[in-house]
Amino acid sequence: MGDKYTRFAPFYDLLSGEYPLYHAGRVLGIAALAPTQGQQVLDIGCGTGLNFALLQDRIGASGTIVGIDRSAQMLRQARRRAEARHCDNVILVQADMVLEDPATLQRRIVEAGGTALSDAALATYSLSLMGDWERAWATTTSLLGPGGLVGVVDMQDPLGWARWLTPLARLACALGGSDIHAAPWRAVEEQCTEVVRASARAGHLQIRAGKTVPSRTG
Ligand SMILES: C[S@@+](CC[C@H](N)C(=O)[O-])C[C@H]1O[C@@H](n2cnc3c(N)ncnc32)[C@H](O)[C@@H]1O
């Protein structure tokens, strides 16, 4: 799966179905997360940085985006994107969110210029292809300060009138390495307060955001 993203990194933006499908989810996800000026936001499995512009609009130049991805090639594209936008508040860390020790990852973020605890974390279309996404989630929440915000945007089978598109949606997810049945937004439902819910593209895109409760996460 990681190899797939490594091989196709230069073509990801072109082939990922961003328009007309997946852009809508990231817009809703970042609106639901609602990070504010000056905050540090983790972009979990940031890929080529398609969230960066929308996050920048929220956190401004005084905020920080910490993009974490296991693929060096995807991070290279993300670096190019940040440089093209003249964003010098983007930190990129190559790490596997399932395998990396949380304390080590935190130290690496600080060494790269970030703060130890982040204000918010966003995972768009990434947890469902991490296999043991619960572990990635636990690592993510351990990197947040008290009451940190989390947002998850991911995919499931389309609903209602669009159910006939299910084989197509499943094929697209399989090609991308995602488990369409993972439903990682459940973690937000189960562990957060002030949960905001949204969906798009006939339910294919599920969006959740909320506030972590320190004693019930990590
Ligand atoms: C479908 S792409 C989504 C990228 C981006 N979040 C977006 O919305 O366009 C999934 C990304 O997750 C990364 N990824 C997969 N498994 C990972 C893991 N265990 N740890 C960190 N990144 C991972 C891949 O390298 C890829 O860049």
Tab-separated table of N, CA, C and O in Angstrom, residues 60-149:
chain	number	residue	atom	x	y	z
A	60	GLY	N	-3.603	30.610	9.609
A	60	GLY	CA	-2.791	31.770	9.282
A	60	GLY	C	-1.300	31.482	9.339
A	60	GLY	O	-0.870	30.362	9.628
A	61	ALA	N	-0.520	32.536	9.109
A	61	ALA	CA	0.939	32.382	9.067
A	61	ALA	C	1.511	32.077	10.442
A	61	ALA	O	2.618	31.541	10.558
A	62	SER	N	0.779	32.416	11.497
A	62	SER	CA	1.297	32.168	12.852
A	62	SER	C	1.031	30.733	13.307
A	62	SER	O	1.553	30.298	14.338
A	63	GLY	N	0.217	29.995	12.569
A	63	GLY	CA	-0.037	28.598	12.906
A	63	GLY	C	0.993	27.687	12.262
A	63	GLY	O	1.874	28.138	11.516
A	64	THR	N	0.890	26.409	12.557
A	64	THR	CA	1.837	25.428	12.011
A	64	THR	C	1.080	24.194	11.535
A	64	THR	O	0.204	23.693	12.233
A	65	ILE	N	1.434	23.723	10.354
A	65	ILE	CA	0.932	22.435	9.872
A	65	ILE	C	2.063	21.425	10.025
A	65	ILE	O	3.179	21.668	9.555
A	66	VAL	N	1.772	20.316	10.687
A	66	VAL	CA	2.744	19.221	10.782
A	66	VAL	C	2.204	18.074	9.931
A	66	VAL	O	1.277	17.364	10.332
A	67	GLY	N	2.757	17.914	8.739
A	67	GLY	CA	2.337	16.845	7.846
A	67	GLY	C	3.145	15.590	8.140
A	67	GLY	O	4.375	15.625	8.133
A	68	ILE	N	2.448	14.502	8.417
A	68	ILE	CA	3.137	13.240	8.715
A	68	ILE	C	2.703	12.201	7.684
A	68	ILE	O	1.506	12.020	7.432
A	69	ASP	N	3.667	11.542	7.077
A	69	ASP	CA	3.356	10.505	6.092
A	69	ASP	C	4.512	9.516	6.071
A	69	ASP	O	5.654	9.873	6.342
A	70	ARG	N	4.200	8.264	5.728
A	70	ARG	CA	5.297	7.274	5.704
A	70	ARG	C	6.038	7.278	4.371
A	70	ARG	O	7.109	6.692	4.261
A	71	SER	N	5.457	7.907	3.358
A	71	SER	CA	6.068	7.878	2.035
A	71	SER	C	6.899	9.131	1.774
A	71	SER	O	6.378	10.254	1.727
A	72	ALA	N	8.195	8.921	1.568
A	72	ALA	CA	9.086	10.055	1.276
A	72	ALA	C	8.683	10.740	-0.021
A	72	ALA	O	8.781	11.966	-0.147
A	73	GLN	N	8.199	9.961	-0.980
A	73	GLN	CA	7.832	10.534	-2.277
A	73	GLN	C	6.589	11.402	-2.164
A	73	GLN	O	6.503	12.459	-2.801
A	74	MET	N	5.609	10.974	-1.357
A	74	MET	CA	4.427	11.815	-1.137
A	74	MET	C	4.850	13.099	-0.417
A	74	MET	O	4.381	14.196	-0.745
A	75	LEU	N	5.755	12.980	0.543
A	75	LEU	CA	6.217	14.164	1.270
A	75	LEU	C	6.983	15.122	0.364
A	75	LEU	O	6.943	16.332	0.552
A	76	ARG	N	7.662	14.571	-0.627
A	76	ARG	CA	8.370	15.440	-1.580
A	76	ARG	C	7.361	16.317	-2.330
A	76	ARG	O	7.578	17.504	-2.526
A	77	GLN	N	6.245	15.701	-2.733
A	77	GLN	CA	5.195	16.477	-3.415
A	77	GLN	C	4.610	17.520	-2.452
A	77	GLN	O	4.316	18.650	-2.851
A	78	ALA	N	4.446	17.113	-1.203
A	78	ALA	CA	3.897	18.041	-0.202
A	78	ALA	C	4.839	19.229	-0.007
A	78	ALA	O	4.400	20.377	0.109
A	79	ARG	N	6.139	18.956	0.026
A	79	ARG	CA	7.133	20.028	0.174
A	79	ARG	C	7.056	20.991	-1.005
A	79	ARG	O	7.060	22.215	-0.839
A	80	ARG	N	6.945	20.434	-2.212
A	80	ARG	CA	6.815	21.278	-3.410
A	80	ARG	C	5.587	22.178	-3.301
A	80	ARG	O	5.627	23.350	-3.632
A	81	ARG	N	4.480	21.569	-2.842
A	81	ARG	CA	3.235	22.349	-2.734
A	81	ARG	C	3.413	23.504	-1.744
A	81	ARG	O	3.019	24.633	-2.009
A	82	ALA	N	4.013	23.188	-0.598
A	82	ALA	CA	4.208	24.225	0.427
A	82	ALA	C	5.111	25.331	-0.104
A	82	ALA	O	4.845	26.522	0.095
A	83	GLU	N	6.170	24.947	-0.821
A	83	GLU	CA	7.097	25.959	-1.343
A	83	GLU	C	6.427	26.815	-2.411
A	83	GLU	O	6.625	28.024	-2.460
A	84	ALA	N	5.603	26.180	-3.257
A	84	ALA	CA	4.917	26.932	-4.307
A	84	ALA	C	3.980	27.974	-3.702
A	84	ALA	O	3.741	29.032	-4.284
A	85	ARG	N	3.459	27.669	-2.513
A	85	ARG	CA	2.553	28.616	-1.834
A	85	ARG	C	3.313	29.543	-0.886
A	85	ARG	O	2.709	30.310	-0.145
A	86	HIS	N	4.639	29.425	-0.877
A	86	HIS	CA	5.483	30.234	0.019
A	86	HIS	C	5.058	30.071	1.483
A	86	HIS	O	5.013	31.045	2.226
A	87	CYS	N	4.724	28.836	1.847
A	87	CYS	CA	4.343	28.555	3.235
A	87	CYS	C	5.575	28.085	3.981
A	87	CYS	O	6.074	26.996	3.710
A	88	ASP	N	6.068	28.893	4.910
A	88	ASP	CA	7.216	28.409	5.681
A	88	ASP	C	6.803	27.904	7.057
A	88	ASP	O	7.640	27.705	7.934
A	89	ASN	N	5.514	27.697	7.234
A	89	ASN	CA	5.049	27.147	8.519
A	89	ASN	C	4.547	25.709	8.358
A	89	ASN	O	3.678	25.260	9.095
A	90	VAL	N	5.096	25.000	7.372
A	90	VAL	CA	4.745	23.583	7.176
A	90	VAL	C	5.954	22.725	7.555
A	90	VAL	O	7.045	22.890	7.008
A	91	ILE	N	5.740	21.840	8.513
A	91	ILE	CA	6.782	20.899	8.937
A	91	ILE	C	6.384	19.528	8.411
A	91	ILE	O	5.226	19.132	8.530
A	92	LEU	N	7.320	18.817	7.822
A	92	LEU	CA	7.002	17.484	7.299
A	92	LEU	C	7.847	16.438	8.017
A	92	LEU	O	9.068	16.608	8.163
A	93	VAL	N	7.204	15.384	8.464
A	93	VAL	CA	7.890	14.323	9.197
A	93	VAL	C	7.548	12.995	8.535
A	93	VAL	O	6.370	12.668	8.367
A	94	GLN	N	8.579	12.242	8.172
A	94	GLN	CA	8.330	10.918	7.591
A	94	GLN	C	8.225	9.902	8.727
A	94	GLN	O	9.197	9.669	9.463
A	95	ALA	N	7.054	9.333	8.888
A	95	ALA	CA	6.852	8.358	9.965
A	95	ALA	C	5.660	7.471	9.628
A	95	ALA	O	4.712	7.905	8.974
A	96	ASP	N	5.734	6.244	10.114
A	96	ASP	CA	4.601	5.325	9.991
A	96	ASP	C	3.758	5.460	11.254
A	96	ASP	O	4.230	5.167	12.358
A	97	MET	N	2.526	5.917	11.098
A	97	MET	CA	1.673	6.206	12.253
A	97	MET	C	1.280	4.950	13.025
A	97	MET	O	0.819	5.044	14.157
A	98	VAL	N	1.431	3.792	12.411
A	98	VAL	CA	1.104	2.548	13.112
A	98	VAL	C	2.326	2.046	13.890
A	98	VAL	O	2.199	1.560	15.014
A	99	LEU	N	3.493	2.184	13.301
A	99	LEU	CA	4.688	1.563	13.869
A	99	LEU	C	5.498	2.491	14.765
A	99	LEU	O	6.205	2.032	15.675
A	100	GLU	N	5.418	3.789	14.503
A	100	GLU	CA	6.293	4.721	15.222
A	100	GLU	C	5.890	4.831	16.693
A	100	GLU	O	4.702	4.952	17.020
A	101	ASP	N	6.892	4.811	17.557
A	101	ASP	CA	6.648	5.015	18.982
A	101	ASP	C	6.182	6.467	19.198
A	101	ASP	O	6.827	7.404	18.711
A	102	PRO	N	5.052	6.680	19.900
A	102	PRO	CA	4.504	8.036	20.047
A	102	PRO	C	5.499	9.037	20.640
A	102	PRO	O	5.577	10.179	20.169
A	103	ALA	N	6.266	8.617	21.640
A	103	ALA	CA	7.218	9.545	22.273
A	103	ALA	C	8.316	9.936	21.283
A	103	ALA	O	8.753	11.091	21.226
A	104	THR	N	8.739	8.967	20.473
A	104	THR	CA	9.766	9.263	19.459
A	104	THR	C	9.216	10.221	18.421
A	104	THR	O	9.891	11.177	18.011
A	105	LEU	N	7.972	9.996	18.008
A	105	LEU	CA	7.365	10.875	17.009
A	105	LEU	C	7.244	12.299	17.560
A	105	LEU	O	7.543	13.276	16.861
A	106	GLN	N	6.852	12.400	18.819
A	106	GLN	CA	6.732	13.717	19.437
A	106	GLN	C	8.094	14.429	19.450
A	106	GLN	O	8.191	15.616	19.133
A	107	ARG	N	9.120	13.689	19.803
A	107	ARG	CA	10.464	14.270	19.826
A	107	ARG	C	10.871	14.733	18.425
A	107	ARG	O	11.428	15.821	18.246
A	108	ARG	N	10.529	13.945	17.426
A	108	ARG	CA	10.897	14.299	16.050
A	108	ARG	C	10.156	15.556	15.587
A	108	ARG	O	10.693	16.363	14.836
A	109	ILE	N	8.907	15.710	16.032
A	109	ILE	CA	8.147	16.920	15.674
A	109	ILE	C	8.813	18.153	16.295
A	109	ILE	O	8.974	19.183	15.649
A	110	VAL	N	9.231	18.009	17.545
A	110	VAL	CA	9.884	19.130	18.235
A	110	VAL	C	11.216	19.442	17.552
A	110	VAL	O	11.548	20.610	17.301
A	111	GLU	N	11.976	18.410	17.216
A	111	GLU	CA	13.268	18.620	16.540
A	111	GLU	C	13.082	19.319	15.199
A	111	GLU	O	13.942	20.067	14.748
A	112	ALA	N	11.924	19.066	14.566
A	112	ALA	CA	11.664	19.677	13.254
A	112	ALA	C	11.136	21.110	13.384
A	112	ALA	O	10.897	21.777	12.377
A	113	GLY	N	10.925	21.561	14.630
A	113	GLY	CA	10.516	22.950	14.831
A	113	GLY	C	9.105	23.135	15.343
A	113	GLY	O	8.643	24.269	15.526
A	114	GLY	N	8.382	22.035	15.601
A	114	GLY	CA	7.020	22.151	16.118
A	114	GLY	C	7.007	22.131	17.641
A	114	GLY	O	8.047	22.012	18.292
A	115	THR	N	5.812	22.254	18.205
A	115	THR	CA	5.672	22.136	19.653
A	115	THR	C	5.279	20.695	19.993
A	115	THR	O	4.729	19.976	19.152
A	116	ALA	N	5.548	20.295	21.225
A	116	ALA	CA	5.353	18.892	21.615
A	116	ALA	C	3.890	18.471	21.492
A	116	ALA	O	3.584	17.365	21.046
A	117	LEU	N	2.999	19.353	21.929
A	117	LEU	CA	1.574	19.021	21.880
A	117	LEU	C	0.888	19.890	20.836
A	117	LEU	O	1.094	21.115	20.799
A	118	SER	N	0.076	19.264	20.011
A	118	SER	CA	-0.635	19.997	18.956
A	118	SER	C	-2.045	20.340	19.426
A	118	SER	O	-2.587	19.736	20.354
A	119	ASP	N	-2.627	21.325	18.732
A	119	ASP	CA	-3.986	21.752	19.077
A	119	ASP	C	-5.038	20.906	18.377
A	119	ASP	O	-6.164	20.776	18.868
A	120	ALA	N	-4.678	20.351	17.223
A	120	ALA	CA	-5.685	19.652	16.414
A	120	ALA	C	-5.004	18.631	15.515
A	120	ALA	O	-3.806	18.729	15.227
A	121	ALA	N	-5.791	17.649	15.083
A	121	ALA	CA	-5.284	16.645	14.134
A	121	ALA	C	-6.374	16.311	13.133
A	121	ALA	O	-7.554	16.213	13.493
A	122	LEU	N	-5.953	16.160	11.893
A	122	LEU	CA	-6.879	15.861	10.807
A	122	LEU	C	-6.368	14.646	10.041
A	122	LEU	O	-5.175	14.555	9.760
A	123	ALA	N	-7.257	13.714	9.736
A	123	ALA	CA	-6.868	12.559	8.909
A	123	ALA	C	-7.887	12.437	7.779
A	123	ALA	O	-9.034	12.040	8.015
A	124	THR	N	-7.483	12.810	6.580
A	124	THR	CA	-8.399	12.717	5.439
A	124	THR	C	-7.969	11.549	4.550
A	124	THR	O	-6.853	11.529	4.043
A	125	TYR	N	-8.852	10.583	4.392
A	125	TYR	CA	-8.647	9.445	3.495
A	125	TYR	C	-7.347	8.697	3.807
A	125	TYR	O	-6.701	8.171	2.913
A	126	SER	N	-6.965	8.669	5.053
A	126	SER	CA	-5.697	8.014	5.379
A	126	SER	C	-5.857	6.884	6.405
A	126	SER	O	-5.240	5.825	6.241
A	127	LEU	N	-6.663	7.072	7.435
A	127	LEU	CA	-6.753	6.020	8.466
A	127	LEU	C	-7.229	4.695	7.883
A	127	LEU	O	-6.750	3.629	8.279
A	128	SER	N	-8.141	4.745	6.915
A	128	SER	CA	-8.718	3.499	6.384
A	128	SER	C	-7.722	2.667	5.592
A	128	SER	O	-8.018	1.536	5.219
A	129	LEU	N	-6.551	3.213	5.327
A	129	LEU	CA	-5.558	2.371	4.638
A	129	LEU	C	-4.338	2.091	5.507
A	129	LEU	O	-3.313	1.621	5.026
A	130	MET	N	-4.498	2.336	6.812
A	130	MET	CA	-3.357	2.097	7.696
A	130	MET	C	-3.405	0.727	8.363
A	130	MET	O	-2.572	0.422	9.212
A	131	GLY	N	-4.385	-0.110	8.030
A	131	GLY	CA	-4.463	-1.426	8.669
A	131	GLY	C	-4.919	-1.262	10.113
A	131	GLY	O	-6.109	-1.124	10.389
A	132	ASP	N	-3.958	-1.245	11.015
A	132	ASP	CA	-4.273	-1.077	12.436
A	132	ASP	C	-4.502	0.414	12.715
A	132	ASP	O	-3.708	1.070	13.395
A	133	TRP	N	-5.620	0.946	12.186
A	133	TRP	CA	-5.841	2.397	12.305
A	133	TRP	C	-6.087	2.809	13.752
A	133	TRP	O	-5.846	3.965	14.124
A	134	GLU	N	-6.550	1.873	14.592
A	134	GLU	CA	-6.776	2.220	16.010
A	134	GLU	C	-5.457	2.632	16.678
A	134	GLU	O	-5.424	3.528	17.498
A	135	ARG	N	-4.393	1.946	16.288
A	135	ARG	CA	-3.090	2.296	16.857
A	135	ARG	C	-2.657	3.679	16.355
A	135	ARG	O	-2.136	4.509	17.112
A	136	ALA	N	-2.871	3.929	15.064
A	136	ALA	CA	-2.541	5.251	14.503
A	136	ALA	C	-3.363	6.341	15.190
A	136	ALA	O	-2.867	7.437	15.472
A	137	TRP	N	-4.615	6.030	15.465
A	137	TRP	CA	-5.491	6.977	16.168
A	137	TRP	C	-4.948	7.258	17.569
A	137	TRP	O	-4.887	8.403	18.025
A	138	ALA	N	-4.554	6.175	18.284
A	138	ALA	CA	-4.039	6.343	19.651
A	138	ALA	C	-2.775	7.200	19.642
A	138	ALA	O	-2.596	8.083	20.496
A	139	THR	N	-1.915	6.963	18.667
A	139	THR	CA	-0.704	7.782	18.562
A	139	THR	C	-1.074	9.235	18.287
A	139	THR	O	-0.522	10.164	18.881
A	140	THR	N	-2.032	9.429	17.400
A	140	THR	CA	-2.464	10.786	17.048
A	140	THR	C	-2.965	11.527	18.279
A	140	THR	O	-2.540	12.654	18.561
A	141	THR	N	-3.861	10.907	19.032
A	141	THR	CA	-4.450	11.614	20.176
A	141	THR	C	-3.415	11.851	21.277
A	141	THR	O	-3.519	12.811	22.025
A	142	SER	N	-2.387	10.980	21.326
A	142	SER	CA	-1.347	11.185	22.341
A	142	SER	C	-0.495	12.421	22.038
A	142	SER	O	0.225	12.903	22.902
A	143	LEU	N	-0.590	12.914	20.803
A	143	LEU	CA	0.197	14.084	20.406
A	143	LEU	C	-0.570	15.391	20.582
A	143	LEU	O	-0.097	16.457	20.218
A	144	LEU	N	-1.799	15.286	21.117
A	144	LEU	CA	-2.644	16.472	21.286
A	144	LEU	C	-2.620	16.976	22.717
A	144	LEU	O	-2.521	16.189	23.663
A	145	GLY	N	-2.753	18.284	22.863
A	145	GLY	CA	-2.905	18.870	24.189
A	145	GLY	C	-4.309	18.577	24.718
A	145	GLY	O	-5.161	18.043	23.988
A	146	PRO	N	-4.550	18.939	25.982
A	146	PRO	CA	-5.866	18.689	26.585
A	146	PRO	C	-6.980	19.324	25.750
A	146	PRO	O	-6.869	20.476	25.331
A	147	GLY	N	-8.019	18.542	25.500
A	147	GLY	CA	-9.139	19.065	24.715
A	147	GLY	C	-8.805	19.301	23.254
A	147	GLY	O	-9.500	20.057	22.566
A	148	GLY	N	-7.765	18.618	22.772
A	148	GLY	CA	-7.371	18.782	21.366
A	148	GLY	C	-8.490	18.375	20.415
A	148	GLY	O	-9.317	17.514	20.735
A	149	LEU	N	-8.489	19.002	19.250
A	149	LEU	CA	-9.528	18.730	18.255
A	149	LEU	C	-9.080	17.633	17.308
A	149	LEU	O	-7.895	17.558	16.960
